mmCIF file of C-alpha atoms and ligand atoms in Angstrom:
data_model
loop_
_atom_site.group_PDB
_atom_site.id
_atom_site.type_symbol
_atom_site.label_atom_id
_atom_site.label_comp_id
_atom_site.label_asym_id
_atom_site.label_seq_id
_atom_site.Cartn_x
_atom_site.Cartn_y
_atom_site.Cartn_z
ATOM 1 C CA MET E 316 58.096 77.340 83.563
ATOM 2 C CA ARG E 317 56.477 80.795 83.618
ATOM 3 C CA LEU E 318 57.527 82.743 86.726
ATOM 4 C CA ALA E 319 55.593 86.070 87.530
ATOM 5 C CA THR E 320 55.470 88.779 90.096
ATOM 6 C CA VAL E 321 51.801 89.358 90.972
ATOM 7 C CA ILE E 322 49.678 91.311 93.345
ATOM 8 C CA HIS E 323 47.092 89.186 95.074
ATOM 9 C CA ASP E 324 44.940 90.271 97.918
ATOM 10 C CA HIS E 325 46.892 93.580 98.042
ATOM 11 C CA THR E 326 50.143 91.810 98.552
ATOM 12 C CA ARG E 327 53.065 91.238 96.118
ATOM 13 C CA LYS E 328 53.877 87.647 95.553
ATOM 14 C CA LEU E 329 55.806 85.386 93.234
ATOM 15 C CA ALA E 330 53.846 82.987 91.191
ATOM 16 C CA VAL E 331 53.977 80.235 88.543
ATOM 17 C CA VAL E 332 51.640 80.812 85.705
ATOM 18 C CA GLU E 333 49.900 77.806 84.104
ATOM 19 C CA ASP E 334 47.449 78.615 81.335
ATOM 20 C CA ASP E 335 44.548 80.284 83.156
ATOM 21 C CA SER E 336 45.712 79.603 86.682
ATOM 22 C CA VAL E 337 48.543 80.532 88.940
ATOM 23 C CA ALA E 338 50.338 78.914 91.885
ATOM 24 C CA LEU E 339 51.366 81.381 94.469
ATOM 25 C CA LEU E 340 54.826 80.992 95.987
ATOM 26 C CA ASP E 341 55.353 81.554 99.646
ATOM 27 C CA CYS E 342 58.735 83.247 99.680
ATOM 28 C CA GLY E 343 57.998 86.732 100.825
ATOM 29 C CA ASP E 344 59.934 88.372 98.027
ATOM 30 C CA VAL E 345 58.630 91.475 96.263
ATOM 31 C CA ASP E 346 59.784 90.433 92.775
ATOM 32 C CA LEU E 347 61.788 87.861 90.935
ATOM 33 C CA SER E 348 65.188 89.454 91.348
ATOM 34 C CA GLY E 349 66.286 87.434 94.296
ATOM 35 C CA LEU E 350 65.191 84.240 92.699
ATOM 36 C CA VAL E 351 67.026 84.983 89.544
ATOM 37 C CA ARG E 352 70.184 85.955 91.362
ATOM 38 C CA ALA E 353 69.978 82.631 93.258
ATOM 39 C CA GLY E 354 70.517 81.087 89.830
ATOM 40 C CA LEU E 355 68.941 78.356 87.732
ATOM 41 C CA GLU E 356 68.977 75.862 90.627
ATOM 42 C CA SER E 357 66.133 77.789 92.237
ATOM 43 C CA VAL E 358 63.917 76.900 89.201
ATOM 44 C CA ASP E 359 64.433 73.162 89.939
ATOM 45 C CA ALA E 360 63.509 73.721 93.613
ATOM 46 C CA ILE E 361 60.249 75.518 92.572
ATOM 47 C CA ARG E 362 59.377 72.817 90.043
ATOM 48 C CA SER E 363 59.897 70.054 92.479
ATOM 49 C CA GLY E 364 57.467 71.626 95.077
ATOM 50 C CA LEU E 365 54.945 72.879 92.495
ATOM 51 C CA LYS E 366 52.533 69.886 92.659
ATOM 52 C CA LYS E 367 51.695 70.594 96.349
ATOM 53 C CA LEU E 368 50.652 74.168 95.770
ATOM 54 C CA ASP E 369 47.082 75.334 95.429
ATOM 55 C CA ARG E 370 45.906 76.991 92.200
ATOM 56 C CA ILE E 371 43.877 80.198 91.883
ATOM 57 C CA PRO E 372 42.487 81.791 88.717
ATOM 58 C CA LEU E 373 44.961 83.954 86.812
ATOM 59 C CA ALA E 374 42.172 86.546 86.551
ATOM 60 C CA ASP E 375 42.372 86.935 90.418
ATOM 61 C CA VAL E 376 45.856 88.388 90.315
ATOM 62 C CA LYS E 377 47.412 91.444 88.773
ATOM 63 C CA LEU E 378 50.548 90.750 86.811
ATOM 64 C CA VAL E 379 53.251 93.417 87.509
ATOM 65 C CA ALA E 380 56.689 93.870 86.248
ATOM 66 C CA PRO E 381 58.567 90.501 86.883
ATOM 67 C CA LEU E 382 61.738 92.395 87.855
ATOM 68 C CA THR E 383 61.885 95.837 89.514
ATOM 69 C CA ARG E 384 65.190 95.775 91.362
ATOM 70 C CA PHE E 385 68.302 96.048 89.147
ATOM 71 C CA ARG E 386 71.895 96.181 90.049
ATOM 72 C CA ARG E 387 72.623 98.424 87.046
ATOM 73 C CA ASP E 388 70.977 99.907 84.046
ATOM 74 C CA ILE E 389 69.080 97.903 81.536
ATOM 75 C CA LEU E 390 71.386 96.540 78.910
ATOM 76 C CA CYS E 391 70.232 96.965 75.317
ATOM 77 C CA THR E 392 71.104 96.135 71.839
ATOM 78 C CA GLY E 393 70.567 98.486 68.819
ATOM 79 C CA TRP E 394 70.168 97.613 65.222
ATOM 80 C CA ASN E 395 70.033 93.961 65.683
ATOM 81 C CA TYR E 396 67.698 93.349 62.709
ATOM 82 C CA TRP E 397 69.081 94.546 59.389
ATOM 83 C CA ASP E 398 65.773 95.560 57.959
ATOM 84 C CA HIS E 399 65.365 97.790 60.996
ATOM 85 C CA PHE E 400 68.856 99.237 60.510
ATOM 86 C CA SER E 401 68.108 99.979 56.767
ATOM 87 C CA GLU E 402 64.745 101.467 57.291
ATOM 88 C CA GLY E 403 66.248 104.244 59.432
ATOM 89 C CA PHE E 404 68.699 105.435 56.779
ATOM 90 C CA GLY E 405 68.283 109.130 56.164
ATOM 91 C CA ARG E 406 66.003 109.464 59.257
ATOM 92 C CA ARG E 407 68.702 109.748 61.852
ATOM 93 C CA GLU E 408 69.041 113.583 61.313
ATOM 94 C CA GLY E 409 72.526 113.312 60.018
ATOM 95 C CA GLN E 410 73.691 110.580 62.324
ATOM 96 C CA ASP E 411 73.756 107.662 59.904
ATOM 97 C CA VAL E 412 76.597 105.208 60.227
ATOM 98 C CA ASP E 413 77.783 102.263 58.074
ATOM 99 C CA ARG E 414 76.401 98.902 58.772
ATOM 100 C CA PRO E 415 78.180 97.660 61.924
ATOM 101 C CA ASP E 416 80.048 94.451 61.928
ATOM 102 C CA ARG E 417 79.764 94.089 65.747
ATOM 103 C CA PRO E 418 76.723 94.456 67.961
ATOM 104 C CA THR E 419 75.737 97.931 69.026
ATOM 105 C CA PHE E 420 75.093 98.223 72.827
ATOM 106 C CA PHE E 421 73.613 100.905 74.993
ATOM 107 C CA THR E 422 71.772 101.166 78.309
ATOM 108 C CA LYS E 423 68.505 102.704 79.655
ATOM 109 C CA GLY E 424 67.632 103.664 83.158
ATOM 110 C CA PRO E 425 65.661 101.303 85.413
ATOM 111 C CA ASP E 426 62.953 103.910 86.149
ATOM 112 C CA THR E 427 61.649 103.247 82.701
ATOM 113 C CA VAL E 428 60.290 99.897 83.818
ATOM 114 C CA ILE E 429 56.568 99.402 84.248
ATOM 115 C CA GLY E 430 54.276 96.359 84.361
ATOM 116 C CA PRO E 431 52.856 94.371 81.423
ATOM 117 C CA ASN E 432 49.474 96.260 81.592
ATOM 118 C CA ASP E 433 50.505 99.601 82.940
ATOM 119 C CA PRO E 434 50.012 102.921 81.097
ATOM 120 C CA ILE E 435 53.057 104.164 78.954
ATOM 121 C CA ALA E 436 53.837 107.766 80.065
ATOM 122 C CA LEU E 437 53.961 110.403 77.399
ATOM 123 C CA ASP E 438 54.444 114.072 77.782
ATOM 124 C CA GLU E 439 54.419 116.217 74.674
ATOM 125 C CA ARG E 440 56.129 119.064 76.477
ATOM 126 C CA ILE E 441 59.244 116.919 76.449
ATOM 127 C CA SER E 442 58.848 115.513 72.940
ATOM 128 C CA SER E 443 56.256 114.711 70.253
ATOM 129 C CA GLN E 444 58.311 111.754 68.774
ATOM 130 C CA TRP E 445 57.465 108.831 71.014
ATOM 131 C CA ASP E 446 57.956 105.529 69.253
ATOM 132 C CA TYR E 447 57.429 101.833 69.986
ATOM 133 C CA GLU E 448 60.025 98.939 69.705
ATOM 134 C CA ALA E 449 58.915 95.289 70.364
ATOM 135 C CA GLU E 450 61.751 93.171 71.645
ATOM 136 C CA LEU E 451 62.726 89.807 73.134
ATOM 137 C CA VAL E 452 64.543 90.277 76.460
ATOM 138 C CA VAL E 453 67.203 87.955 77.862
ATOM 139 C CA VAL E 454 67.642 87.772 81.605
ATOM 140 C CA ILE E 455 70.965 86.555 82.820
ATOM 141 C CA GLY E 456 70.993 83.745 85.480
ATOM 142 C CA LYS E 457 74.750 83.072 85.960
ATOM 143 C CA ASP E 458 77.699 85.437 86.401
ATOM 144 C CA GLY E 459 80.286 85.361 83.717
ATOM 145 C CA ARG E 460 83.113 87.233 81.945
ATOM 146 C CA ASN E 461 84.478 86.337 78.448
ATOM 147 C CA ILE E 462 81.647 83.949 77.973
ATOM 148 C CA PRO E 463 82.258 81.888 74.855
ATOM 149 C CA GLU E 464 79.294 81.570 72.346
ATOM 150 C CA SER E 465 79.188 77.864 72.947
ATOM 151 C CA GLU E 466 78.536 78.497 76.667
ATOM 152 C CA ALA E 467 76.223 81.568 76.357
ATOM 153 C CA THR E 468 72.893 79.856 76.693
ATOM 154 C CA THR E 469 73.923 78.295 80.036
ATOM 155 C CA HIS E 470 74.157 81.940 81.465
ATOM 156 C CA ILE E 471 70.436 82.627 80.472
ATOM 157 C CA PHE E 472 67.852 82.387 83.270
ATOM 158 C CA GLY E 473 64.897 83.196 80.975
ATOM 159 C CA TYR E 474 63.083 85.343 78.524
ATOM 160 C CA MET E 475 60.435 87.951 78.476
ATOM 161 C CA LEU E 476 59.054 90.742 76.224
ATOM 162 C CA ALA E 477 59.620 94.498 76.317
ATOM 163 C CA ASN E 478 58.425 97.544 74.404
ATOM 164 C CA ASP E 479 61.483 99.735 74.281
ATOM 165 C CA VAL E 480 59.552 102.996 73.966
ATOM 166 C CA SER E 481 62.023 105.532 72.528
ATOM 167 C CA VAL E 482 61.893 109.312 72.254
ATOM 168 C CA ARG E 483 63.591 109.815 68.795
ATOM 169 C CA ASP E 484 64.661 113.486 68.947
ATOM 170 C CA LEU E 485 65.997 113.024 72.417
ATOM 171 C CA GLN E 486 68.082 110.084 71.096
ATOM 172 C CA ARG E 487 69.922 112.437 68.930
ATOM 173 C CA ALA E 488 69.765 115.725 70.836
ATOM 174 C CA HIS E 489 72.498 114.798 73.492
ATOM 175 C CA GLY E 490 75.691 114.119 71.643
ATOM 176 C CA GLY E 491 74.194 111.373 69.641
ATOM 177 C CA GLN E 492 74.145 109.147 72.676
ATOM 178 C CA TRP E 493 70.885 107.259 73.068
ATOM 179 C CA LEU E 494 70.704 107.114 76.811
ATOM 180 C CA LYS E 495 68.464 110.155 77.373
ATOM 181 C CA GLY E 496 65.996 109.228 74.581
ATOM 182 C CA LYS E 497 65.720 105.718 75.973
ATOM 183 C CA SER E 498 65.399 106.518 79.600
ATOM 184 C CA ILE E 499 62.164 108.511 80.151
ATOM 185 C CA ASP E 500 60.354 107.384 83.351
ATOM 186 C CA ASN E 501 57.550 104.779 83.173
ATOM 187 C CA THR E 502 57.828 104.063 79.420
ATOM 188 C CA MET E 503 59.073 100.461 79.173
ATOM 189 C CA PRO E 504 56.600 97.624 79.939
ATOM 190 C CA ILE E 505 58.321 94.266 80.527
ATOM 191 C CA GLY E 506 56.925 90.812 81.108
ATOM 192 C CA PRO E 507 54.226 89.645 81.396
ATOM 193 C CA TRP E 508 56.129 86.945 83.023
ATOM 194 C CA LEU E 509 59.718 85.344 82.901
ATOM 195 C CA THR E 510 59.753 82.104 80.721
ATOM 196 C CA THR E 511 62.632 79.995 82.080
ATOM 197 C CA ALA E 512 65.321 79.017 79.680
ATOM 198 C CA ASP E 513 65.185 75.401 80.428
ATOM 199 C CA ASP E 514 61.968 74.871 78.523
ATOM 200 C CA PHE E 515 62.132 77.607 75.870
ATOM 201 C CA ASP E 516 63.940 77.766 72.465
ATOM 202 C CA ALA E 517 64.570 81.506 71.707
ATOM 203 C CA SER E 518 66.147 81.040 68.385
ATOM 204 C CA ASN E 519 63.042 81.218 66.171
ATOM 205 C CA VAL E 520 60.369 83.111 68.130
ATOM 206 C CA LYS E 521 57.600 84.984 66.221
ATOM 207 C CA PHE E 522 56.688 88.194 67.782
ATOM 208 C CA GLU E 523 54.740 91.401 66.796
ATOM 209 C CA CYS E 524 53.641 94.781 67.832
ATOM 210 C CA THR E 525 50.144 96.193 67.244
ATOM 211 C CA LEU E 526 49.188 99.739 67.425
ATOM 212 C CA ASN E 527 45.349 100.390 67.728
ATOM 213 C CA GLY E 528 44.720 96.894 66.328
ATOM 214 C CA GLN E 529 47.070 97.301 63.300
ATOM 215 C CA VAL E 530 50.201 95.036 63.099
ATOM 216 C CA VAL E 531 53.092 97.549 62.869
ATOM 217 C CA GLN E 532 55.960 95.038 63.565
ATOM 218 C CA SER E 533 56.093 91.344 62.815
ATOM 219 C CA ALA E 534 59.318 89.276 62.900
ATOM 220 C CA THR E 535 61.004 86.260 64.211
ATOM 221 C CA THR E 536 64.068 86.156 66.401
ATOM 222 C CA ALA E 537 65.730 84.082 63.665
ATOM 223 C CA GLN E 538 66.138 87.327 61.739
ATOM 224 C CA MET E 539 68.468 88.808 64.423
ATOM 225 C CA ALA E 540 71.707 90.255 62.893
ATOM 226 C CA PHE E 541 73.762 88.891 65.788
ATOM 227 C CA SER E 542 72.425 85.846 67.662
ATOM 228 C CA ILE E 543 71.752 85.834 71.340
ATOM 229 C CA PRO E 544 74.951 83.723 72.092
ATOM 230 C CA ARG E 545 76.926 86.305 69.994
ATOM 231 C CA LEU E 546 75.498 89.166 71.974
ATOM 232 C CA ILE E 547 76.299 87.593 75.320
ATOM 233 C CA SER E 548 79.753 86.667 74.158
ATOM 234 C CA GLU E 549 80.638 90.191 72.766
ATOM 235 C CA LEU E 550 79.021 91.995 75.697
ATOM 236 C CA SER E 551 80.866 89.961 78.286
ATOM 237 C CA GLU E 552 84.240 90.452 76.675
ATOM 238 C CA GLY E 553 86.158 92.071 79.478
ATOM 239 C CA MET E 554 82.923 92.998 81.229
ATOM 240 C CA THR E 555 81.257 90.736 83.871
ATOM 241 C CA LEU E 556 77.536 90.020 83.246
ATOM 242 C CA ARG E 557 75.848 89.026 86.495
ATOM 243 C CA SER E 558 72.650 87.111 87.336
ATOM 244 C CA GLY E 559 69.794 89.439 87.235
ATOM 245 C CA ASP E 560 71.133 91.555 84.458
ATOM 246 C CA VAL E 561 68.596 92.311 81.781
ATOM 247 C CA LEU E 562 69.523 92.498 77.998
ATOM 248 C CA LEU E 563 67.148 93.751 75.332
ATOM 249 C CA THR E 564 67.921 92.121 72.016
ATOM 250 C CA GLY E 565 66.812 94.758 69.533
ATOM 251 C CA THR E 566 63.705 95.468 67.447
ATOM 252 C CA PRO E 567 62.764 94.662 63.885
ATOM 253 C CA THR E 568 61.483 96.828 61.097
ATOM 254 C CA GLY E 569 58.274 98.857 61.271
ATOM 255 C CA VAL E 570 58.981 101.490 63.899
ATOM 256 C CA GLY E 571 57.078 104.755 63.557
ATOM 257 C CA ASN E 572 60.150 106.927 63.048
ATOM 258 C CA ALA E 573 60.986 105.165 59.702
ATOM 259 C CA ARG E 574 57.483 105.332 58.267
ATOM 260 C CA THR E 575 56.224 107.716 55.646
ATOM 261 C CA PRO E 576 54.489 109.667 57.034
ATOM 262 C CA GLN E 577 56.196 109.093 60.358
ATOM 263 C CA LEU E 578 53.871 107.611 63.026
ATOM 264 C CA PHE E 579 54.465 108.722 66.625
ATOM 265 C CA LEU E 580 52.502 107.734 69.688
ATOM 266 C CA LYS E 581 49.683 109.824 71.197
ATOM 267 C CA ASP E 582 47.489 109.874 74.278
ATOM 268 C CA GLY E 583 45.109 106.966 74.198
ATOM 269 C CA ASP E 584 46.951 104.757 71.807
ATOM 270 C CA GLN E 585 46.671 101.016 72.457
ATOM 271 C CA LEU E 586 49.917 99.021 72.048
ATOM 272 C CA ILE E 587 50.246 95.242 72.236
ATOM 273 C CA VAL E 588 53.539 93.393 72.099
ATOM 274 C CA ARG E 589 53.062 89.582 71.798
ATOM 275 C CA GLY E 590 55.469 86.728 71.467
ATOM 276 C CA GLU E 591 54.953 83.105 70.799
ATOM 277 C CA GLY E 592 54.974 81.356 74.178
ATOM 278 C CA LEU E 593 55.866 84.570 75.912
ATOM 279 C CA GLY E 594 52.493 86.182 76.534
ATOM 280 C CA GLU E 595 51.424 89.734 75.800
ATOM 281 C CA LEU E 596 52.186 93.269 77.012
ATOM 282 C CA ARG E 597 49.029 95.489 76.605
ATOM 283 C CA ASN E 598 49.615 99.060 77.308
ATOM 284 C CA GLU E 599 47.667 102.293 76.689
ATOM 285 C CA VAL E 600 49.675 105.329 76.035
ATOM 286 C CA ARG E 601 48.764 108.039 78.545
ATOM 287 C CA ALA E 602 49.535 111.687 78.703
ATOM 288 C CA VAL E 603 51.062 112.561 82.056
ATOM 289 C CA ASP E 604 53.052 115.306 83.602
ATOM 290 C CA LEU E 605 56.743 114.331 83.438
ATOM 291 C CA THR E 606 57.961 117.869 83.923
ATOM 292 C CA SER E 607 57.035 118.201 87.597
ATOM 293 C CA TYR E 608 59.746 118.389 90.208
ATOM 294 C CA GLU E 609 58.105 115.718 92.274
ATOM 295 C CA VAL E 610 59.701 112.226 92.133
ATOM 296 C CA ARG E 611 57.103 109.450 91.609
ATOM 297 C CA ILE E 612 58.241 106.318 93.417
HETATM 298 MG MG1 MG X 1486 65.304 98.921 71.201
#
């Protein structure tokens, strides 16, 4: 089942997406966070009542970020495709490391999150090294700590896509910690909806990123260095994962930073991230003022 957060008739609603139509859910919530935290049982309840709901055309709603309320930073995986790890050798400004034998984890701030068709913010006064990263995203649906690999999939609520837009020089400018370069406001589209785990096999999903119509990344999740169960198992070792937590699973080869010549984003660029069975993120890169003191809600 594809669960979405939409705007219809100037109101935010939850919806189930079915091909070219949607069924609006009457639960008065502003995004899917509450539903996800309620756990996988809520999916069964929606499915059982779905037949009775009216459908409206998908074109009559605006898809927005499925989740906007987070109880902590977005959890992320680095270097989870070996071809991506290798392509970066010599391009990390002296911060190369040996190939890791355990997953690399980091976080990014929730103010990065935008909707599946929103503009990606870019401000060249901050940096000129803005890069794309197509990724599969796991949304946790059941609390757990020390989750064994064999149980990991039972903790997954669903899957979606993200473009983990990254500012490369900022990733390295602050003690070698990636947080800052990964946390610029309004840079990470997610969605376009949340595909529930009960009817989706994430082990071999083809996905790609195009930039101005050219395919720049193309891979399958079967190429991950560390499987999704391994990621959940290692991350939850001594650290509770809770329903509603969001985990990015890493990007494959083809990022702009590793190309010769390097390829960084600019105002007006058109990015599409698409995944088999997961839909598309279609975002224009847009120059904005991120240096103002004013906080945009
Ligand atoms: Mg990434």
